Short mmCIF file of C-alpha atoms in Angstrom, two decimals:
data_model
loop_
_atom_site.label_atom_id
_atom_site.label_comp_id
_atom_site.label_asym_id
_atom_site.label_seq_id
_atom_site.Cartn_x
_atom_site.Cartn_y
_atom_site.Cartn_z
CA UNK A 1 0.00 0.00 0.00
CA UNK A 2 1.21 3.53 -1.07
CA UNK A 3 1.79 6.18 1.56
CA UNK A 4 -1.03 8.07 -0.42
CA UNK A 5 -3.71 5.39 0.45
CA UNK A 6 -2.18 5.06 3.61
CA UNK A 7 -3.07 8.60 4.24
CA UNK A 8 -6.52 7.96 2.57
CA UNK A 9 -6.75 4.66 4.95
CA UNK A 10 -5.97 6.46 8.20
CA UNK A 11 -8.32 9.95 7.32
CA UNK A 12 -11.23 7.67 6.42
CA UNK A 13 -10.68 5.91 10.05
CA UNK A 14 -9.99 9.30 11.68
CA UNK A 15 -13.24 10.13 9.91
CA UNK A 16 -15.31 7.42 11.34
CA UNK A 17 -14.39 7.42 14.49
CA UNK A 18 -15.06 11.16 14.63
CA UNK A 19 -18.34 10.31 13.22
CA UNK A 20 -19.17 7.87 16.13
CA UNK A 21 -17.93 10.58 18.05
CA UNK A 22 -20.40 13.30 17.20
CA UNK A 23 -22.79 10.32 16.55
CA UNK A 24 -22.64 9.56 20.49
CA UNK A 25 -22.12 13.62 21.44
CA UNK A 26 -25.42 14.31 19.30
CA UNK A 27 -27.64 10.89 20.99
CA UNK A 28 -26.28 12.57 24.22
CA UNK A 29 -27.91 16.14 23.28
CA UNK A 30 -30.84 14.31 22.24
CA UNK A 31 -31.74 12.08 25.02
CA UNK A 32 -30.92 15.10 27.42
CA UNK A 33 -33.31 17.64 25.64
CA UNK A 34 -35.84 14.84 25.61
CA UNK A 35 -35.05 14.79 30.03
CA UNK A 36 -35.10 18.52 30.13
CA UNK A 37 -38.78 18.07 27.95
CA UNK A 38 -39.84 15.83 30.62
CA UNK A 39 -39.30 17.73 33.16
CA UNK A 40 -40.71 20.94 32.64
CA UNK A 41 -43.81 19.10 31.56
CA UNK A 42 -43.80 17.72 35.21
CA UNK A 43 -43.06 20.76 36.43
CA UNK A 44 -46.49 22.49 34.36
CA UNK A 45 -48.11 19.51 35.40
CA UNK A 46 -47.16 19.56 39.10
CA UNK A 47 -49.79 22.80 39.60
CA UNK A 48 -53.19 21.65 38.83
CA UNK A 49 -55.67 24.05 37.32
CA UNK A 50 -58.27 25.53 40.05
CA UNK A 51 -61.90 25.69 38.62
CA UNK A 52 -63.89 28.32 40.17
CA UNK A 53 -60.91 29.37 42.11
CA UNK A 54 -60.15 25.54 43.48
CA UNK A 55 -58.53 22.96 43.24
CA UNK A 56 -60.23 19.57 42.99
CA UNK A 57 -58.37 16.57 45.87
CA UNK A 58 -60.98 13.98 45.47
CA UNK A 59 -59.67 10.86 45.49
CA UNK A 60 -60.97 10.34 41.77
CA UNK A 61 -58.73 13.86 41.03
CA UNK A 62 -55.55 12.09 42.62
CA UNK A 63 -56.22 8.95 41.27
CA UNK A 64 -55.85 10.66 37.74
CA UNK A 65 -53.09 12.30 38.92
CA UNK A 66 -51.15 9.20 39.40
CA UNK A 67 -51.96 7.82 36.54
CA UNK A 68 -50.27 10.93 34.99
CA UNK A 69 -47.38 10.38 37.30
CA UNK A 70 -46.79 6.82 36.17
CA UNK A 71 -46.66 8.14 32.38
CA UNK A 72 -43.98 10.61 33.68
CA UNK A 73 -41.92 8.04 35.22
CA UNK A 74 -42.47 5.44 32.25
CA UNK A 75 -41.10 8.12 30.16
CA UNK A 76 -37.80 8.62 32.47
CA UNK A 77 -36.76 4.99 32.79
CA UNK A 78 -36.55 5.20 29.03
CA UNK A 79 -33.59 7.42 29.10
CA UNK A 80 -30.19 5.87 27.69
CA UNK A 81 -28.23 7.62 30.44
CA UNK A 82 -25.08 5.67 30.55
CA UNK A 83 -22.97 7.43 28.22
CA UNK A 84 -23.98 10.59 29.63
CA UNK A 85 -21.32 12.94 31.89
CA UNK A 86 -21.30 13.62 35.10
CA UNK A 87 -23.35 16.71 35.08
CA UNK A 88 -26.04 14.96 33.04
CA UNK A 89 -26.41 12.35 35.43
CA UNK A 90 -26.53 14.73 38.33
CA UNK A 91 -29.61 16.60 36.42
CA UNK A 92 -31.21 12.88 35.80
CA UNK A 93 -30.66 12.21 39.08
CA UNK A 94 -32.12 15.17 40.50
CA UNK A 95 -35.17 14.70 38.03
CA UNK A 96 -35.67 10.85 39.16
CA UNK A 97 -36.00 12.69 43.25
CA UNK A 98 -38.43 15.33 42.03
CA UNK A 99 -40.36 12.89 40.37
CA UNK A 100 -40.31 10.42 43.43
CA UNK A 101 -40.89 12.92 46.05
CA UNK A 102 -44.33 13.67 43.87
CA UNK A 103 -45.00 10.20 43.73
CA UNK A 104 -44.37 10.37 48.33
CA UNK A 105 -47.16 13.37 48.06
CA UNK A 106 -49.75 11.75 46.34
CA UNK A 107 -49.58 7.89 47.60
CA UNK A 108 -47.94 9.28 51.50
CA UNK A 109 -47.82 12.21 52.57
CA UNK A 110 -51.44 13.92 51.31
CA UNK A 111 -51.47 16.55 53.01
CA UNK A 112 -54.84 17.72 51.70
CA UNK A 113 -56.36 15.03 53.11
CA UNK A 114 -54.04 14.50 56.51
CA UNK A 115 -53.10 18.26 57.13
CA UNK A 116 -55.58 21.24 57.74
CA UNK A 117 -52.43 23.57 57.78
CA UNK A 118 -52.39 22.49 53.85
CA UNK A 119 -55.55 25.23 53.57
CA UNK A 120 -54.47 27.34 56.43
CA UNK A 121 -51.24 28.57 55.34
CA UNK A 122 -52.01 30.12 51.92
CA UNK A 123 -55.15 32.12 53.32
CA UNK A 124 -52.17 34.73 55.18
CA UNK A 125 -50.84 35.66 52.20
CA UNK A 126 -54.12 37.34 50.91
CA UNK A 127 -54.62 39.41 53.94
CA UNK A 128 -50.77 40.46 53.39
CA UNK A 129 -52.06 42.51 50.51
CA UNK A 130 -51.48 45.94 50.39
CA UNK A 131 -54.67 48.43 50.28
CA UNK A 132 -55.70 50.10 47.94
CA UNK A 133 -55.47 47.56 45.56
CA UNK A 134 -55.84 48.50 41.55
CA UNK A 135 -56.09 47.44 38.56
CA UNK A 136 -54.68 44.02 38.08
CA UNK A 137 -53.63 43.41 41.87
CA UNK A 138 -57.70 44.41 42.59
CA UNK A 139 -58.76 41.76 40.78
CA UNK A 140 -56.74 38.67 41.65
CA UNK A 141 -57.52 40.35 45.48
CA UNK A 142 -61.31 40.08 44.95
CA UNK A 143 -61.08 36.47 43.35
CA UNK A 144 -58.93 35.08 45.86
CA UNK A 145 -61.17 36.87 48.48
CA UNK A 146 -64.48 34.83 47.01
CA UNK A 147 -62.37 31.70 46.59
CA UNK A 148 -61.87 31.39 50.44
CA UNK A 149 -65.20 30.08 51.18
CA UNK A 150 -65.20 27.89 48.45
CA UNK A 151 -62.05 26.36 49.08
CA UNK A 152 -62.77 25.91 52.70
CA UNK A 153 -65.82 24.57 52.23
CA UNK A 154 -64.08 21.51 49.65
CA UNK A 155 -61.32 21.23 52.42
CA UNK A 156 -63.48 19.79 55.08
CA UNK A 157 -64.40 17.22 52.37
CA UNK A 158 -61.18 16.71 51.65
CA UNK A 159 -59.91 16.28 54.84
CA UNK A 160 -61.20 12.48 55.55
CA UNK A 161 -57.60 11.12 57.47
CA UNK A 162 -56.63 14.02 59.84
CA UNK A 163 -53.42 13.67 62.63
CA UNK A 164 -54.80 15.76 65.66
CA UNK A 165 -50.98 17.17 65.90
CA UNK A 166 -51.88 18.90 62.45
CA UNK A 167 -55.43 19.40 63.35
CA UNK A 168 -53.77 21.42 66.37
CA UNK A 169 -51.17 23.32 65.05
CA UNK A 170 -54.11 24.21 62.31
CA UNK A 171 -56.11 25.74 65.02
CA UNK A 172 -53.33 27.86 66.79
CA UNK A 173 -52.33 29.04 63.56
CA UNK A 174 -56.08 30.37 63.16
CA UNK A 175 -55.79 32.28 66.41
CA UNK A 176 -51.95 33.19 67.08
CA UNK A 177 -49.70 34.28 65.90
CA UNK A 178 -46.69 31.93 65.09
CA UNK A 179 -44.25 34.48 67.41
CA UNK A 180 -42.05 34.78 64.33
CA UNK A 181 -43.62 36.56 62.02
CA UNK A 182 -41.23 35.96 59.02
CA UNK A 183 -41.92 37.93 56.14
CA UNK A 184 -45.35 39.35 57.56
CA UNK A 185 -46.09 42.94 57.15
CA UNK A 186 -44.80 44.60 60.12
CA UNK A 187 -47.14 45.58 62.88
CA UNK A 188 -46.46 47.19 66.24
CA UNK A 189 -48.95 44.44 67.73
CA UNK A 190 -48.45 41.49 65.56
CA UNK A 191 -52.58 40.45 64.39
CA UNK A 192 -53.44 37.08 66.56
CA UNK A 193 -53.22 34.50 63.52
CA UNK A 194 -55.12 34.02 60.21
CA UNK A 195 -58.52 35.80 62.09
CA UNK A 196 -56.70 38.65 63.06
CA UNK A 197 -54.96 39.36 59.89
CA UNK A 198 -58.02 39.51 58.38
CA UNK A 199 -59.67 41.73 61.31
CA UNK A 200 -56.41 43.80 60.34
CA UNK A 201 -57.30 44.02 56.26
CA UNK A 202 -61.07 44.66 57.39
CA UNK A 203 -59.95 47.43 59.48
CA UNK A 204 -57.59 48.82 56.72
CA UNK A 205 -60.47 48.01 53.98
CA UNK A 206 -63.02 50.47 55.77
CA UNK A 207 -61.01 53.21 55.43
CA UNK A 208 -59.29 52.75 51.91
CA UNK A 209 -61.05 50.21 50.08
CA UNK A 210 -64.83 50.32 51.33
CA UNK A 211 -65.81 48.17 48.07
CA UNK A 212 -63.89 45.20 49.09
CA UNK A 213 -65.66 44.67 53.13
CA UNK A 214 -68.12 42.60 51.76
CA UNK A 215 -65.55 40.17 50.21
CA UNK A 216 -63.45 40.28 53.21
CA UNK A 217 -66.20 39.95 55.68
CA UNK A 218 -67.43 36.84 53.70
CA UNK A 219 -64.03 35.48 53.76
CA UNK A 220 -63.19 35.98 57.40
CA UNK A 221 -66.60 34.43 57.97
CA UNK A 222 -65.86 31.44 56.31
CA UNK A 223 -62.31 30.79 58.17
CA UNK A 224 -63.85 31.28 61.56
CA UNK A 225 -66.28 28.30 60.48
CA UNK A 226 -62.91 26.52 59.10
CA UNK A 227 -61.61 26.62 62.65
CA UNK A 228 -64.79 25.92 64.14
CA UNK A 229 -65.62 22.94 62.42
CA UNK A 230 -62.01 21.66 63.14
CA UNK A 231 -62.54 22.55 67.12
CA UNK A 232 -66.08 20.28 66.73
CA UNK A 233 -64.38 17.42 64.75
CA UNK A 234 -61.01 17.44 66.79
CA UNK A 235 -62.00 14.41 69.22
CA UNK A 236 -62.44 12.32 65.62
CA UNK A 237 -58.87 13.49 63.95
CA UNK A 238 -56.73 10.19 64.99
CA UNK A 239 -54.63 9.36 61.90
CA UNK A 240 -50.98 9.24 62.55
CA UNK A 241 -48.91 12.48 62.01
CA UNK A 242 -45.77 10.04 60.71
CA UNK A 243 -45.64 8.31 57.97
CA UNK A 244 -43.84 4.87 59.41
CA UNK A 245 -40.04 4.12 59.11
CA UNK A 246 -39.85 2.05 56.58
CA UNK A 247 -41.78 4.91 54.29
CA UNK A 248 -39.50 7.45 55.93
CA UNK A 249 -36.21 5.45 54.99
CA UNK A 250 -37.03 5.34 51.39
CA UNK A 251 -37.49 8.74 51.08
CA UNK A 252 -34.63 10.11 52.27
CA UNK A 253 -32.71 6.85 50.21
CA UNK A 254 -34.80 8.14 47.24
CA UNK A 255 -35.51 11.42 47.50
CA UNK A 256 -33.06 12.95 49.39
CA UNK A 257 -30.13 10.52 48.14
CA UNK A 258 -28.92 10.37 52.12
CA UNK A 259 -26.86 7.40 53.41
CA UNK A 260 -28.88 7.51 56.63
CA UNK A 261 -32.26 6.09 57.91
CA UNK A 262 -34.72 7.35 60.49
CA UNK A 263 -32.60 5.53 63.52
CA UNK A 264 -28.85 7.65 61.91
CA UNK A 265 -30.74 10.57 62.18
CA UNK A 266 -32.15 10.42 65.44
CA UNK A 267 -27.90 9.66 66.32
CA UNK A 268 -26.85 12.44 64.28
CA UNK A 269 -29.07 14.86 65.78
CA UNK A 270 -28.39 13.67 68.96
CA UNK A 271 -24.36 14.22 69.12
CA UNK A 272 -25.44 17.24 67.39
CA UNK A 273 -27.41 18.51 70.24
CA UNK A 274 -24.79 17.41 72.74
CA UNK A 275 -21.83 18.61 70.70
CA UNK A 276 -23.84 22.34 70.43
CA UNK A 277 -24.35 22.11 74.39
CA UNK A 278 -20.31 21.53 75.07
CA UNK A 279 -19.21 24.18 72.05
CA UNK A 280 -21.84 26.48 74.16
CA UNK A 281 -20.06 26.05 77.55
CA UNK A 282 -16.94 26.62 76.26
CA UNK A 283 -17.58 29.67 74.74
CA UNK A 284 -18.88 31.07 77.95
CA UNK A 285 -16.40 29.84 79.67
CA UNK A 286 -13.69 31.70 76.83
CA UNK A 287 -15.65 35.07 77.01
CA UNK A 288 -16.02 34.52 81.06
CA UNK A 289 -14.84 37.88 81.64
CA UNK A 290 -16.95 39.73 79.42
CA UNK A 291 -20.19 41.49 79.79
CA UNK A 292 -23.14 39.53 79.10
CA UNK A 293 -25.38 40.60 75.72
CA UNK A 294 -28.23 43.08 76.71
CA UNK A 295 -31.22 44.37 74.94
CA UNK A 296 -31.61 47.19 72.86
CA UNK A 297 -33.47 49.58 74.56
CA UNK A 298 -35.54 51.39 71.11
CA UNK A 299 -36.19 50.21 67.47
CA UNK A 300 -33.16 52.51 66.39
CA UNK A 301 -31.07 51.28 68.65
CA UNK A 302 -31.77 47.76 67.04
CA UNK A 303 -31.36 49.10 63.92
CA UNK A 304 -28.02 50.71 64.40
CA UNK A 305 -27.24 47.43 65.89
CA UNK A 306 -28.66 45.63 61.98
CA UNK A 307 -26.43 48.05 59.95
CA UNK A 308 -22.98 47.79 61.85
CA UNK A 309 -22.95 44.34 61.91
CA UNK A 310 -24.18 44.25 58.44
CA UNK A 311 -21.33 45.92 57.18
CA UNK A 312 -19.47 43.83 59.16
CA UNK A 313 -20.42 40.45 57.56
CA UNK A 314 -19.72 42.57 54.03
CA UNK A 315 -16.32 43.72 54.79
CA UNK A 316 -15.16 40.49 56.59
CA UNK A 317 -16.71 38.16 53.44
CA UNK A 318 -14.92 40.41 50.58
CA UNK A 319 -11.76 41.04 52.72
CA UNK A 320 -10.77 37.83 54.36
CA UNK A 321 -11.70 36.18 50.82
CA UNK A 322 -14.22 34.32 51.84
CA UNK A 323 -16.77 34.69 49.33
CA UNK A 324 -17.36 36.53 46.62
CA UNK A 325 -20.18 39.48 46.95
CA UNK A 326 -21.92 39.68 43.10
CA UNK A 327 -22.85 43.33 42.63
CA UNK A 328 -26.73 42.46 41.68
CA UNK A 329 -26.66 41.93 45.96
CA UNK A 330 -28.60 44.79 47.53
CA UNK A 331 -26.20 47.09 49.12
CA UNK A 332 -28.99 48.49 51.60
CA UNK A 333 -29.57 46.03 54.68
CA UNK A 334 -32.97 46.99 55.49
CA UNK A 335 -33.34 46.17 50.89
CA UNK A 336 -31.70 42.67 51.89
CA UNK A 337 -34.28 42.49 55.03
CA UNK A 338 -34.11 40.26 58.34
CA UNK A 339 -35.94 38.05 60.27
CA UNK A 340 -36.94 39.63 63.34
CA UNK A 341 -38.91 43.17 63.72
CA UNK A 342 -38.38 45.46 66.94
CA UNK A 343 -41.37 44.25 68.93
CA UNK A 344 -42.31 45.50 72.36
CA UNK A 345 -44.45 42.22 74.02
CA UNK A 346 -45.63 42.02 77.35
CA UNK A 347 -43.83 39.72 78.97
CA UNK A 348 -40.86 40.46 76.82
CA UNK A 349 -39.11 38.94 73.37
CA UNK A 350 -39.96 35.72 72.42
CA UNK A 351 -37.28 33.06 72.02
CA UNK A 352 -36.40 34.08 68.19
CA UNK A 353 -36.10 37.96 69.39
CA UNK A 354 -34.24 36.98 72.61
CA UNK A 355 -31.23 35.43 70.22
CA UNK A 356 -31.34 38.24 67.16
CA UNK A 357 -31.81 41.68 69.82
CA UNK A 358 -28.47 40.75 71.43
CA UNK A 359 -26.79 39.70 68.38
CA UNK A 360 -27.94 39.23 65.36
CA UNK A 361 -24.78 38.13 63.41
CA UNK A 362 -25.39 34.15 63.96
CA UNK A 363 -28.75 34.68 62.16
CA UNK A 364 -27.77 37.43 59.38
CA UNK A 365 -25.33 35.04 58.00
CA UNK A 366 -27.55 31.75 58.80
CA UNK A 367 -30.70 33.83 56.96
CA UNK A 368 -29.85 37.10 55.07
CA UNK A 369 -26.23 36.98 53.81
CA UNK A 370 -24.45 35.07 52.94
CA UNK A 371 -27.07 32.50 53.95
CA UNK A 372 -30.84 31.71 52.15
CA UNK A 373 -31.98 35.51 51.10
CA UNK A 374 -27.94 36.03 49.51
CA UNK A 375 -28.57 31.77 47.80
CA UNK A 376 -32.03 32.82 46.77
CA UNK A 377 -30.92 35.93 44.79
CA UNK A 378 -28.37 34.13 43.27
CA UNK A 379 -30.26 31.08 42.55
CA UNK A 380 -32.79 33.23 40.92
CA UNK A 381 -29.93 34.16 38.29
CA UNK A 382 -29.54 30.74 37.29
CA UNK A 383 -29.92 29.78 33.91
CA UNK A 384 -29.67 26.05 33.70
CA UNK A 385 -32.57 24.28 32.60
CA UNK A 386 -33.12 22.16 35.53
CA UNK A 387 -30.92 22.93 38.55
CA UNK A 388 -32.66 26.41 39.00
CA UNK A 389 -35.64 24.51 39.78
CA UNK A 390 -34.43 21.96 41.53
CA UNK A 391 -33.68 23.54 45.74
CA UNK A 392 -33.53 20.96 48.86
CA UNK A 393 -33.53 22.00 52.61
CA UNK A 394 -31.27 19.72 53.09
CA UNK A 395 -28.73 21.45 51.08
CA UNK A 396 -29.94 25.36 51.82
CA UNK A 397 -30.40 24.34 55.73
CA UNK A 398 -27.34 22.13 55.89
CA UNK A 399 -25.04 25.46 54.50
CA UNK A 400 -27.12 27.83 56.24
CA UNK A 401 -25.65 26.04 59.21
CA UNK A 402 -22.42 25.73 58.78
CA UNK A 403 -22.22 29.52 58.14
CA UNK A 404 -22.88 30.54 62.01
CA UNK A 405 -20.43 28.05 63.23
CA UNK A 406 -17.54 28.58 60.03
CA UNK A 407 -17.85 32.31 60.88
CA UNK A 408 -16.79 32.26 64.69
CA UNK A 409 -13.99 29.98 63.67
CA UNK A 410 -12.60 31.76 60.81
CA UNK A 411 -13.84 35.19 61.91
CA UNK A 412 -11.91 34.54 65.55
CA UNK A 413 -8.49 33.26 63.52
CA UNK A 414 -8.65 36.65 61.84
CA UNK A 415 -8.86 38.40 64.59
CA UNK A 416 -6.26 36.89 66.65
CA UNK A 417 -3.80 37.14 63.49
CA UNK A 418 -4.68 40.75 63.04
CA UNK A 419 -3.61 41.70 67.26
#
């Protein structure tokens, strides 16, 4: 053979196998879009479509919704996914958990069957809104104000398998408020519950809105009979709260992809608790000699307190390297907001304002940055076609975490290198 059809020889083999190559590379491409498909018709599919303002849980509803499921997940397990990389994988993994965590929802967990705080918690939100309302922001107001009643009404048929924890927290929920107050529209007396945020719209209704006190009186109307009927049919709410161990192992084997079962948690919170406990003692015992914490005596004292140590926790992340700061980040602290409002309670702060009033670094970086408001702005600028939809608390709690404790350690090396 000449060295010419050598050449030719080798090229045409170079060719093929480049072929393959792109052959494979393009399958790949295919077989991913067709995951990436899949999944946001899951995702469309995961939010049923209300008629008349709500959403239909019969069990003939869920039934069909299963059977929608199954199609889903006969559509996965047709993926070719073994020549895939490692990021593809990931994202097929992390579809396979959001698929089976649906699946734990609607065969387990049913919540709008088992859980009265599945109805409670969304009815806050519409007393949240601001008045006057216009134009579009009127009108989703006045819907969701006449869809109350309705939807309450198909709850209590719904709600066939009750746990009398739920049915209780349900009912306190209704009445009180949760002492937290994250997120809610600040208040100098915090409105008792569900009721008395919507006592607080009525009151704010009369005066700017006068059209909407019908709607609101209707709607307040028909949660005090929500919480009534619960109160009547509490003695009859027996089902279990859990769901069993052996249902509780395979979802965090198949949902949360942990190496531990119910019995490794209950040991790993455990030494947790008892690990926090002696890492507490010692640092009293290390700081021994110094004051103890006290109270800020007005809201601007608070405040002052919120804006040093804000610009604190920005200097010390950009400075000491230890993360970087993108500049879409709000500058302004009050912009990047905070957990606990200045509160004056009889009695005193509660347990959350106790910690947060004397210090509110462990919480700014567990909560605002660079913990879950700084990860959900930057999450928010993701692009990917699954991973920005795709958030576990297991992940955001688990790094949340280790913020307050990684910032005494590194934050006290600084400062003993920089005396």
């Amino acid at each position: 053979m000449n060295v010419f059809a050598r050449r030719v020889r080798g090229c045409t083999a170079a060719l093929f196998a480049s072929a393959l190559l792109l052959s494979s590379v393009a399958a790949q491409s295919s077989e991913y879009q067709e995951l990436v498909t899949l999944f946001d018709q899951f995702r469309a599919y995961k939010q049923p479509q209300p008629v008349n303002g709500v959403v239909d849980y019969s069990a003939q509803a869920v039934a069909q919704r299963q059977q929608q499921l199954r199609d889903f997940q006969g559509r996965f397990k047709q993926l070719q996914v073994d020549d895939w990389d490692r990021a593809k994988k990931v994202d097929y993994l992390a579809v396979r958990a959001q698929l089976d965590q649906h699946d734990f929802v609607l065969a387990v967990s049913r919540p709008w069957a088992r859980d009265p705080g599945f109805y409670v918690d969304p009815l806050m939100q519409i007393a949240f809104t601001e008045l006057p309302a216009k134009g579009d922001e009127l009108k989703k107001l006045r819907d969701s104000l006449r869809t109350v009643p309705r939807g309450l009404a198909a709850a209590q048929r719904n709600l066939a398998e009750v746990a009398g924890d739920y049915a209780d927290f349900a009912m306190h929920n209704l009445k009180h408020s949760d002492g937290v107050n994250l997120r809610h529209p600040y208040r100098e007396v915090p409105p008792p519950g569900v009721l008395g945020w919507y006592d607080d719209m009525l009151t704010r209704a009369k005066s700017k809105q006068p059209a909407l006190v019908k709607d609101i009186t209707a709607a307040k109307a028909a949660v005090q009979s929500f919480h009534d009927w619960l109160a009547s049919n509490r003695s009859s709410m027996t089902a279990e709260a859990g769901v069993g161990k052996e249902l509780f192992d395979w979802y965090m084997r198949s949902v949360k992809f942990m190496p531990y079962n119910g019995d490794d948690v209950l040991t790993l919170a455990q030494r947790e608790l008892e690990r926090n406990l002696a890492f507490y003692a010692l640092e009293r015992h290390r700081n021994r000699d110094l004051p103890e914490l006290t109270f800020p005596k007005t809201r601007e004292e608070y405040h002052d307190r919120m804006a040093k140590m804000d610009a604190e926790v920005r200097e010390f992340l950009v400075k000491d390297g230890f993360m970087t700061v993108p500049d879409y980040i709000p500058t302004d602290w009050q912009e990047m907001g905070f957990n606990a409002l200045w509160l004056v309670r009889d009695g005193g702060p509660n347990f959350w304002e106790s910690v947060l009033y004397r210090d509110p670094n462990p919480d700014h970086w567990h909560a605002v940055i660079p913990g879950h408001r700084f990860d959900g702005m930057v999450a928010q600028k993701s692009t990917h076609p699954i991973r920005r939809y795709v958030s576990d608390p297991g992940r955001s709690e688990g790094w949340a975490l280790y913020l307050e404790e990684a910032y005494m350690e590194i934050g006290r090396a600084s400062c003993r290198e920089r005396v």
